[in-house]
Coordinates of C-alpha atoms in Angstrom, one line a residue:
Chain A
M382 CA 23.2 -14.8 -32.4
M383 CA 26.3 -15.8 -30.6
S384 CA 28.3 -13.1 -32.4
F385 CA 25.7 -10.6 -31.3
L386 CA 25.9 -11.7 -27.7
A387 CA 29.7 -11.7 -27.8
A388 CA 29.7 -8.1 -29.2
Y389 CA 27.2 -6.8 -26.7
H390 CA 27.8 -8.9 -23.6
P391 CA 29.3 -5.9 -21.6
L392 CA 26.1 -4.0 -22.3
I393 CA 23.9 -7.0 -21.5
D394 CA 25.8 -7.5 -18.2
L395 CA 25.3 -3.8 -17.4
L396 CA 21.6 -4.1 -18.2
L397 CA 21.3 -7.2 -15.9
L398 CA 23.1 -5.4 -13.0
N399 CA 20.9 -2.4 -13.5
C400 CA 17.8 -4.6 -13.5
G401 CA 18.8 -6.2 -10.2
C402 CA 19.6 -2.8 -8.6
A403 CA 16.4 -1.4 -9.8
F404 CA 14.5 -4.3 -8.2
G405 CA 16.1 -3.3 -4.9
Q406 CA 14.7 0.2 -5.3
Y407 CA 11.4 -1.0 -6.6
I408 CA 10.5 -3.1 -3.6
V409 CA 10.6 -0.2 -1.1
L410 CA 8.8 2.2 -3.4
R411 CA 6.1 -0.5 -4.0
A412 CA 5.7 -0.8 -0.2
G413 CA 5.1 3.0 0.1
A414 CA 8.4 3.9 1.6
F415 CA 10.1 6.8 0.0
S416 CA 13.6 5.4 0.5
I417 CA 16.5 6.3 -1.8
A418 CA 19.0 4.4 0.3
N419 CA 19.7 1.7 -2.3
A420 CA 22.9 3.3 -3.7
G421 CA 24.3 3.1 -0.1
L422 CA 23.1 -0.5 0.4
T423 CA 24.5 -1.5 -3.0
S424 CA 27.9 0.0 -2.1
I425 CA 27.9 -1.8 1.3
G426 CA 27.3 -5.1 -0.6
A427 CA 30.0 -4.2 -3.1
Y428 CA 32.6 -3.4 -0.5
T429 CA 31.7 -6.5 1.5
A430 CA 32.2 -8.7 -1.5
A431 CA 35.3 -6.9 -2.6
I432 CA 37.0 -7.1 0.8
L433 CA 36.1 -10.7 1.3
A434 CA 37.3 -11.7 -2.2
T435 CA 40.5 -9.7 -2.2
R436 CA 41.7 -10.0 1.4
Y437 CA 40.3 -13.4 2.5
G438 CA 40.1 -15.2 -0.9
I439 CA 36.5 -16.3 -0.2
G440 CA 34.8 -17.7 -3.3
L441 CA 31.8 -16.6 -5.2
G442 CA 29.0 -18.2 -3.1
G443 CA 30.5 -17.1 0.2
T444 CA 31.0 -13.5 -0.9
L445 CA 27.6 -13.1 -2.4
L446 CA 26.0 -14.7 0.6
C447 CA 27.8 -12.3 2.9
S448 CA 27.1 -9.2 0.8
T449 CA 23.4 -10.2 0.7
A450 CA 23.3 -10.7 4.5
V451 CA 25.1 -7.5 5.3
G452 CA 22.8 -5.5 3.0
L453 CA 19.8 -7.2 4.7
V454 CA 21.0 -6.5 8.2
V455 CA 21.9 -2.8 7.5
A456 CA 18.6 -2.3 5.8
I457 CA 16.7 -3.7 8.7
L458 CA 18.6 -1.4 11.1
L459 CA 18.0 1.5 8.8
S460 CA 14.2 0.8 8.7
L461 CA 13.8 1.1 12.4
P462 CA 14.3 4.9 12.7
L463 CA 12.7 5.3 9.2
A464 CA 9.4 3.8 10.5
R465 CA 8.8 7.1 12.4
L466 CA 9.2 9.1 9.2
R467 CA 7.0 9.5 6.1
G468 CA 7.3 10.9 2.6
V469 CA 10.0 13.5 1.9
Y470 CA 11.4 13.1 5.4
Q471 CA 12.2 9.4 4.6
A472 CA 13.8 10.5 1.4
I473 CA 16.0 13.1 3.2
A474 CA 17.0 10.6 5.9
T475 CA 17.9 7.9 3.4
L476 CA 19.9 10.5 1.3
A477 CA 21.8 11.2 4.5
F478 CA 22.4 7.5 5.0
V479 CA 23.9 7.3 1.5
Q480 CA 26.2 10.2 2.2
I481 CA 27.3 8.6 5.5
V482 CA 28.1 5.3 3.8
L483 CA 30.0 7.0 1.0
T484 CA 31.9 9.2 3.5
L485 CA 32.9 6.1 5.4
A486 CA 34.0 4.5 2.2
L487 CA 36.1 7.6 1.4
Y488 CA 37.8 8.0 4.8
A489 CA 38.1 4.4 6.0
E490 CA 41.1 4.0 3.7
G491 CA 42.6 1.0 5.5
L492 CA 39.4 -1.0 4.8
T493 CA 38.0 0.5 1.6
G494 CA 40.9 1.9 -0.2
G495 CA 39.6 5.5 0.2
A496 CA 39.0 7.6 -2.9
L497 CA 41.0 5.1 -5.0
G498 CA 38.7 2.3 -4.0
L499 CA 39.5 -1.4 -4.2
N500 CA 41.3 -2.8 -7.2
A501 CA 42.3 -6.2 -8.6
I502 CA 39.1 -7.8 -7.4
P503 CA 38.9 -11.2 -9.0
K504 CA 36.3 -11.4 -11.7
L505 CA 34.1 -14.3 -10.5
V506 CA 30.9 -13.2 -12.1
G507 CA 29.9 -13.5 -15.8
T508 CA 26.6 -13.1 -17.8
P509 CA 25.2 -16.5 -16.7
T510 CA 25.5 -15.7 -13.0
L511 CA 24.0 -12.3 -13.5
L512 CA 21.1 -13.8 -15.5
I513 CA 20.4 -16.4 -12.8
C514 CA 20.4 -13.8 -10.1
V515 CA 18.1 -11.5 -12.1
L516 CA 15.7 -14.4 -12.8
A517 CA 15.7 -15.4 -9.2
V518 CA 14.9 -11.9 -8.0
F519 CA 12.2 -11.6 -10.8
Y520 CA 10.6 -14.9 -9.6
L521 CA 10.6 -13.6 -6.0
M522 CA 8.9 -10.3 -7.2
A523 CA 6.4 -12.3 -9.3
A524 CA 5.6 -14.6 -6.3
L525 CA 5.1 -11.5 -4.1
D526 CA 2.2 -10.6 -6.3
R527 CA 0.2 -13.6 -5.1
T528 CA 1.1 -13.2 -1.4
R529 CA -0.6 -11.2 1.4
L530 CA 2.7 -9.4 1.7
G531 CA 2.4 -8.0 -1.9
Q532 CA -1.2 -7.1 -1.1
A533 CA -0.1 -5.2 2.0
F534 CA 2.7 -3.4 0.0
D535 CA 0.1 -2.2 -2.6
A536 CA -2.4 -1.2 0.1
I537 CA 0.2 0.8 2.1
R538 CA 1.6 2.5 -1.0
Q539 CA -1.9 3.7 -2.1
D540 CA -3.5 4.5 1.3
E541 CA -1.8 3.8 4.6
I542 CA -4.9 4.6 6.6
V543 CA -7.1 2.1 4.6
A544 CA -4.3 -0.5 5.0
A545 CA -4.2 0.0 8.8
T546 CA -8.0 -0.1 9.2
L547 CA -8.0 -3.5 7.4
G548 CA -5.4 -5.0 9.8
V549 CA -2.2 -4.4 7.9
Q550 CA 0.8 -3.9 10.2
I551 CA 2.4 -0.9 8.6
A552 CA 5.7 -0.8 10.4
S553 CA 6.5 -4.5 10.2
T554 CA 5.5 -4.7 6.6
Q555 CA 7.8 -1.9 5.7
V556 CA 10.6 -3.5 7.7
V557 CA 10.2 -6.6 5.5
A558 CA 10.3 -4.4 2.4
F559 CA 13.5 -2.8 3.6
A560 CA 15.0 -6.2 4.4
L561 CA 14.2 -7.5 0.9
S562 CA 15.5 -4.3 -0.7
G563 CA 18.7 -4.5 1.4
A564 CA 19.2 -8.1 0.5
I565 CA 18.7 -7.5 -3.2
S566 CA 20.9 -4.4 -3.2
G567 CA 23.6 -6.2 -1.2
L568 CA 23.5 -9.1 -3.6
F569 CA 23.8 -6.9 -6.7
G570 CA 26.4 -4.7 -5.0
G571 CA 28.4 -7.9 -4.6
L572 CA 27.8 -8.8 -8.2
I573 CA 29.0 -5.4 -9.3
A574 CA 32.2 -5.8 -7.3
L575 CA 32.9 -9.3 -8.6
H576 CA 32.2 -8.3 -12.2
T577 CA 34.0 -5.0 -12.7
Y578 CA 37.5 -5.7 -11.2
S579 CA 37.5 -2.4 -9.2
I580 CA 35.1 -0.3 -7.2
D581 CA 35.3 3.2 -5.8
P582 CA 32.9 5.5 -3.8
N583 CA 32.0 7.6 -6.9
Q584 CA 30.3 4.6 -8.5
F585 CA 27.6 4.6 -5.7
G586 CA 27.0 8.3 -5.3
F587 CA 24.2 10.7 -6.4
P588 CA 24.2 9.6 -10.1
M589 CA 23.5 6.0 -9.1
L590 CA 20.8 7.1 -6.7
V591 CA 19.1 9.2 -9.4
S592 CA 19.5 6.4 -12.0
L593 CA 17.8 3.8 -9.7
L594 CA 15.0 6.1 -8.9
A595 CA 14.5 7.0 -12.5
M596 CA 14.5 3.4 -13.6
V597 CA 11.6 2.5 -11.3
V598 CA 9.6 5.7 -11.8
L599 CA 10.0 5.5 -15.5
G600 CA 9.1 1.8 -15.7
G601 CA 6.4 1.9 -13.0
R602 CA 6.2 1.2 -9.3
R603 CA 3.4 -1.4 -9.3
S604 CA 4.1 -3.9 -12.1
I605 CA 7.1 -6.2 -11.7
Y606 CA 8.0 -5.4 -15.3
G607 CA 8.4 -1.8 -14.4
P608 CA 12.0 -1.9 -13.1
I609 CA 13.0 -4.1 -16.1
V610 CA 11.5 -1.7 -18.6
G611 CA 12.9 1.3 -16.8
A612 CA 16.4 -0.2 -16.5
T613 CA 16.3 -1.3 -20.2
I614 CA 15.4 2.2 -21.4
L615 CA 17.9 4.0 -19.3
T616 CA 20.7 1.6 -19.9
L617 CA 20.2 1.4 -23.7
L618 CA 19.3 5.0 -24.3
P619 CA 22.8 6.4 -23.8
E620 CA 24.2 3.7 -26.0
I621 CA 21.7 4.4 -28.7
A622 CA 22.1 8.1 -28.4
R623 CA 25.9 8.2 -28.0
P624 CA 26.2 12.0 -27.7
L625 CA 24.0 11.9 -24.6
S626 CA 26.1 9.3 -22.8
D627 CA 28.4 12.0 -21.2
N628 CA 25.3 13.6 -19.7
R629 CA 23.6 10.5 -18.4
T630 CA 22.5 12.1 -15.1
L631 CA 21.1 15.1 -16.9
V632 CA 19.1 12.9 -19.3
H633 CA 17.8 10.8 -16.3
G634 CA 16.8 14.0 -14.5
I635 CA 14.9 15.4 -17.5
M636 CA 13.2 12.1 -18.2
L637 CA 12.1 11.9 -14.5
I638 CA 10.5 15.3 -14.8
L639 CA 8.8 14.4 -18.1
I640 CA 7.5 11.1 -16.8
I641 CA 6.2 12.6 -13.6
V642 CA 4.3 15.2 -15.6
F643 CA 3.0 13.1 -18.5
L644 CA 3.2 9.4 -17.2
P645 CA 3.0 9.7 -13.4
R646 CA 2.4 6.0 -13.1
G647 CA 5.3 5.0 -15.3
V648 CA 5.3 3.2 -18.7
V649 CA 4.2 -0.2 -17.6
D650 CA 1.6 0.8 -15.1
S651 CA 0.1 3.3 -17.5
L652 CA -0.2 0.5 -20.2
R653 CA -1.6 -1.8 -17.5
G654 CA -4.3 0.8 -16.8
L655 CA -5.2 0.9 -20.5
S656 CA -5.3 -2.9 -20.7
F657 CA -8.0 -3.3 -18.0
R658 CA -11.2 -4.1 -19.7
K659 CA -14.2 -1.9 -19.6
P660 CA -17.1 -3.2 -17.5
R661 CA -19.4 -5.5 -19.5
R662 CA -22.4 -3.3 -18.9
L663 CA -20.6 -0.3 -20.4
Q664 CA -19.4 -2.4 -23.4
Q665 CA -23.0 -3.4 -24.1
G666 CA -24.0 0.3 -23.9
V667 CA -26.7 -0.3 -21.3
A668 CA -27.9 3.0 -20.0
S669 CA -29.2 1.8 -16.7
D670 CA -26.6 2.0 -14.0
V671 CA -28.7 0.8 -11.1
P672 CA -27.2 -2.4 -9.8
S673 CA -29.3 -5.1 -8.2
A674 CA -28.1 -5.7 -4.6
Chain B
M660 CA -20.0 -8.0 21.1
S661 CA -21.1 -4.5 22.0
L662 CA -19.3 -1.2 21.6
R663 CA -19.2 1.0 24.7
L664 CA -18.1 4.7 24.7
E665 CA -17.7 6.4 28.1
N666 CA -17.2 10.1 28.4
V667 CA -15.3 10.2 25.1
S668 CA -13.8 13.6 24.3
K669 CA -11.5 15.0 21.7
Q670 CA -9.8 18.3 21.7
F671 CA -8.1 19.9 18.7
G672 CA -6.2 22.8 20.0
G673 CA -8.9 25.2 21.2
L674 CA -11.7 23.3 19.6
R675 CA -13.5 20.5 21.5
A676 CA -14.7 18.4 18.6
V677 CA -16.2 15.7 20.8
S678 CA -17.3 16.3 24.4
N679 CA -18.2 13.6 27.0
V680 CA -20.0 11.3 24.6
T681 CA -21.4 8.1 26.2
F682 CA -23.4 5.4 24.5
C683 CA -23.5 1.7 23.5
A684 CA -23.9 0.0 20.2
E685 CA -25.3 -3.5 20.7
P686 CA -24.8 -6.6 18.5
G687 CA -27.7 -7.5 16.2
R688 CA -28.8 -3.9 16.1
I689 CA -28.2 -0.8 13.9
T690 CA -27.4 2.3 16.0
G691 CA -27.7 5.5 14.1
L692 CA -25.4 8.4 14.8
I693 CA -26.8 11.6 13.4
G694 CA -26.3 15.3 13.7
P695 CA -25.7 18.4 11.7
N696 CA -22.5 19.0 9.7
G697 CA -19.6 19.6 12.1
A698 CA -21.3 17.8 14.9
G699 CA -18.3 15.4 15.4
K700 CA -19.7 12.2 13.9
T701 CA -16.7 11.4 11.7
T702 CA -14.3 12.4 14.5
L703 CA -16.1 9.9 16.8
V704 CA -15.7 7.2 14.1
N705 CA -12.0 8.1 13.8
L706 CA -11.6 7.8 17.6
I707 CA -13.3 4.4 17.7
T708 CA -11.1 3.1 14.9
G709 CA -7.9 4.4 16.5
I710 CA -7.1 6.9 13.7
L711 CA -7.3 9.7 16.3
S712 CA -6.4 9.4 19.9
L713 CA -8.8 10.3 22.7
T714 CA -8.3 13.3 24.9
E715 CA -10.5 11.9 27.6
G716 CA -12.7 8.8 28.2
S717 CA -12.6 5.2 27.1
I718 CA -13.8 3.0 24.3
G719 CA -14.4 -0.7 24.8
F720 CA -15.5 -3.5 22.5
G721 CA -16.3 -7.0 23.4
G722 CA -14.7 -6.6 26.8
E723 CA -11.4 -5.2 25.4
D724 CA -10.2 -1.6 25.9
L725 CA -9.7 0.0 22.4
T726 CA -8.7 3.4 23.9
T727 CA -5.0 3.3 23.2
M728 CA -4.9 0.7 20.4
S729 CA -3.5 1.5 16.9
P730 CA -5.9 1.3 13.9
T731 CA -4.4 -2.0 13.0
D732 CA -5.0 -3.6 16.4
V733 CA -8.6 -2.2 16.4
A734 CA -9.1 -3.7 13.0
R735 CA -7.8 -7.1 14.2
R736 CA -10.6 -7.0 16.9
G737 CA -13.2 -7.0 14.1
V738 CA -13.9 -3.3 14.0
V739 CA -14.3 -2.4 10.3
R740 CA -15.3 0.9 8.8
T741 CA -16.1 2.7 5.6
F742 CA -15.1 6.4 5.0
Q743 CA -17.1 9.5 4.5
N744 CA -15.0 10.2 1.4
V745 CA -14.6 6.9 -0.4
R746 CA -11.1 5.5 0.1
L747 CA -10.1 2.8 -2.2
L748 CA -7.0 1.6 -3.9
L749 CA -7.7 3.4 -7.2
D750 CA -4.9 1.6 -9.2
E751 CA -6.3 -1.9 -8.4
S752 CA -9.2 -3.7 -9.8
V753 CA -12.6 -4.0 -8.1
V754 CA -12.0 -7.6 -7.1
A755 CA -8.5 -6.8 -5.8
N756 CA -10.0 -4.1 -3.6
V757 CA -12.6 -6.5 -2.2
A758 CA -10.0 -9.2 -1.8
L759 CA -7.9 -6.9 0.4
G760 CA -10.8 -7.0 2.9
F761 CA -9.9 -10.6 3.6
Y762 CA -6.4 -9.7 4.5
R763 CA -6.5 -10.3 8.2
H764 CA -8.2 -13.6 7.8
G765 CA -5.3 -15.0 5.6
R766 CA -3.6 -18.1 7.1
S767 CA -1.0 -19.3 4.6
S768 CA 2.6 -18.4 5.4
L769 CA 4.8 -16.1 3.2
L770 CA 7.0 -19.0 2.2
A771 CA 4.0 -21.1 1.2
D772 CA 2.7 -18.2 -0.9
I773 CA 6.0 -17.6 -2.6
V774 CA 6.6 -21.3 -3.3
G775 CA 3.0 -21.6 -4.4
L776 CA 2.1 -24.6 -2.2
P777 CA -1.3 -26.2 -2.9
S778 CA -2.7 -24.9 0.5
A779 CA -1.7 -21.3 -0.5
R780 CA -3.2 -21.7 -3.9
A781 CA -6.4 -23.0 -2.4
E782 CA -6.6 -20.0 0.0
I783 CA -6.2 -17.6 -2.9
R784 CA -8.9 -19.4 -4.9
K785 CA -11.2 -19.3 -1.9
V786 CA -10.6 -15.5 -1.3
H787 CA -11.4 -14.8 -4.9
E788 CA -14.6 -16.9 -4.8
Q789 CA -15.8 -15.1 -1.7
A790 CA -14.8 -11.7 -3.2
H791 CA -16.9 -12.5 -6.3
G792 CA -19.8 -13.5 -4.1
L793 CA -19.7 -10.1 -2.4
L794 CA -19.4 -8.4 -5.8
H795 CA -22.6 -10.3 -6.9
R796 CA -24.4 -9.2 -3.7
F797 CA -23.6 -5.5 -4.4
G798 CA -24.3 -5.8 -8.1
L799 CA -20.7 -5.2 -9.0
E800 CA -19.9 -8.5 -10.7
P801 CA -19.8 -6.9 -14.2
Y802 CA -17.1 -4.5 -12.9
A803 CA -14.9 -7.2 -11.2
D804 CA -11.9 -6.6 -13.4
T805 CA -12.4 -2.9 -13.9
L806 CA -9.9 -0.4 -12.3
V807 CA -11.6 1.2 -9.4
R808 CA -10.6 4.7 -10.7
N809 CA -12.8 4.1 -13.7
L810 CA -16.0 3.5 -11.6
S811 CA -18.7 6.0 -10.8
Y812 CA -18.8 7.4 -7.3
G813 CA -21.9 5.3 -6.4
H814 CA -20.2 2.1 -7.5
Q815 CA -17.0 3.1 -5.6
R816 CA -19.1 3.4 -2.5
R817 CA -20.4 -0.1 -3.1
V818 CA -16.9 -1.5 -3.5
E819 CA -15.9 0.1 -0.2
M820 CA -18.9 -1.6 1.5
A821 CA -18.1 -4.9 -0.1
R822 CA -14.5 -4.6 1.1
A823 CA -15.7 -3.9 4.6
L824 CA -17.9 -7.0 4.6
A825 CA -15.0 -9.0 3.3
A826 CA -13.2 -8.2 6.5
K827 CA -16.0 -10.2 8.3
P828 CA -16.6 -7.4 10.9
S829 CA -18.0 -7.8 14.4
L830 CA -18.6 -4.1 14.5
L831 CA -19.3 -2.2 11.3
L832 CA -19.0 1.5 11.2
L833 CA -20.6 3.1 8.1
D834 CA -19.8 6.7 7.6
E835 CA -22.6 8.2 5.3
P836 CA -22.8 5.1 3.1
V837 CA -25.7 6.3 1.0
A838 CA -24.5 9.8 0.4
G839 CA -25.2 10.8 -3.2
M840 CA -27.4 7.8 -3.9
N841 CA -31.1 7.9 -4.9
D842 CA -33.9 6.4 -2.7
V843 CA -34.0 3.1 -4.6
E844 CA -30.2 2.5 -4.1
A845 CA -30.4 3.7 -0.5
N846 CA -33.2 1.3 0.3
E847 CA -31.3 -1.6 -1.4
L848 CA -28.3 -0.9 0.8
G849 CA -30.6 -0.4 3.9
T850 CA -31.9 -3.9 3.3
I851 CA -28.3 -5.2 3.3
F852 CA -27.4 -3.3 6.5
S853 CA -30.5 -4.8 8.2
S854 CA -29.5 -8.3 7.2
L855 CA -26.0 -7.7 8.5
A856 CA -27.3 -6.6 11.8
A857 CA -29.7 -9.6 11.9
S858 CA -26.6 -11.9 11.5
G859 CA -25.3 -10.6 14.8
I860 CA -23.0 -7.7 13.8
A861 CA -23.2 -4.4 15.7
V862 CA -23.7 -1.7 13.1
L863 CA -23.0 2.0 13.8
L864 CA -24.6 4.1 11.0
V865 CA -23.6 7.7 10.5
E866 CA -26.1 9.1 8.0
H867 CA -28.0 12.3 7.0
N868 CA -30.7 10.4 5.1
M869 CA -33.4 10.5 7.8
R870 CA -35.8 8.3 5.9
L871 CA -33.2 5.5 5.9
V872 CA -32.2 6.2 9.5
S873 CA -35.7 6.1 10.9
S874 CA -36.6 3.0 8.9
I875 CA -33.6 0.7 9.8
C876 CA -32.1 2.0 13.1
E877 CA -33.2 0.5 16.4
D878 CA -31.4 3.2 18.4
L879 CA -30.3 6.7 17.6
V880 CA -27.6 8.9 19.1
V881 CA -27.6 12.6 18.2
L882 CA -24.6 14.9 18.3
D883 CA -24.5 18.6 18.0
T884 CA -21.2 20.6 18.2
G885 CA -19.5 17.6 19.7
R886 CA -22.0 17.0 22.5
M887 CA -24.6 14.2 22.7
I888 CA -28.0 15.9 22.9
A889 CA -30.3 12.9 22.6
S890 CA -30.3 9.1 22.4
G891 CA -33.0 6.4 22.4
K892 CA -35.6 5.0 20.0
P893 CA -35.8 6.8 16.6
D894 CA -39.4 8.1 17.0
A895 CA -38.7 9.6 20.4
V896 CA -35.3 11.1 19.4
L897 CA -36.5 12.6 16.1
S898 CA -39.3 14.4 17.9
D899 CA -37.1 15.7 20.7
P900 CA -37.2 19.5 20.7
A901 CA -33.4 19.7 21.2
V902 CA -32.9 17.6 18.1
V903 CA -35.4 19.6 16.0
Q904 CA -33.7 22.8 17.1
A905 CA -30.2 21.4 16.2
Y906 CA -31.4 20.6 12.7
L907 CA -33.7 23.4 12.0
G908 CA -32.3 26.2 14.2
A909 CA -34.1 28.3 16.8

């Protein structure tokens, strides 16, 4: 077991990082916001952590706290104009946000290192830290299932008018979703920076954006297991099918199309739909369908 | 609390869908809103619930002005509706849909919910007990854990009504609640509506089933091409020549 973990720990670390980033994407999609800003928010977290660790020598706890806080604040600011948009317009606006962040990372050389990025970042994060962070986020997501906030997320995602007519505050609920998403993305951006020695703008571009979206759509947007299953499949698949690893983005794109066509609710949510039991009356084969009020 | 509409109008471009409609829906009574297809009944319900904004006029409920309120704010005043075309969360179970109706009455904080404090757990238990009580009332108990998308249309209508009652309305707007149901089912639901009104709720019933309307409504309002052509007691309204002409033509 230990030799297995030793041999595969880089892959396990990558899987844990992807799970965390996928949760950041999951939370906004679950709340019915079509945001793809997470690559940008993750890069903000990563650069925050890298700058604090390399230039100011701040330790693990401080850097992660700051990267989480910065991600959270930027996401809240981003959510304010996005509250006026819906659907594909939200997607376009958040795509523009990612481009702006990456352009700033590219041209603010004095701060971000430009195209070469930031190097010699101290490696302060190992598998145990990643595992703890993923478990903490997973607990938070699981807890949301029993909260009114989780209930509101599901209602808004499925029918915004119904949600509003039952008293759900659409705008403020989505601000909370963005805040959670920003905090998670900032945290895992920080973890990426403190785990991989160096970061550069290309890491957080279009491929990451597509990957995160694919992980959640593949796994499922409703169940908290969706991002884990999606991240696991899309992290392990290129490793299992080595010849495909150079065309990772292409594979993700093709899988997205296939899933949208054949499993529009994702793997976990489709299985969840099958697992719901049939009504007792139908199981018993009773023909009468007239209920007694 | 009573609902008051004064000179309510709604213009869509060149079409005046609702024109100078004025009436009251009193608590403890069922007010029927009838009219041929395209008369503006659903538009009026959308105006009352804040989904559409008024072009002219005002809407008040319980002394508060709903005219410019958002759907959320209207809902928080106890105005609850069902939809002409059933609108449910299809990927959730029946009991989860009904539990959503209790949303605005929740009291536990987000932190208490996340940590799982005893008070939060007790509230969740209470909501589920009340939701199951409503499912029993509507004959939906055997379907509690079924995904709503797997239910028949008639059962989905009942789930929507159970969800509306879960919201503990002061004003209940029912948009064609018995459409597609047989007489037995329509009468069962009619009995439920009457008992709701008897408990002090103001009920506005949009319906084409004249047998149901004439048997349970205390007041009737008739719309035709957006205009109110009659209002009053059902017997008098249904024999009004203008109403007969609107339904049967010249």
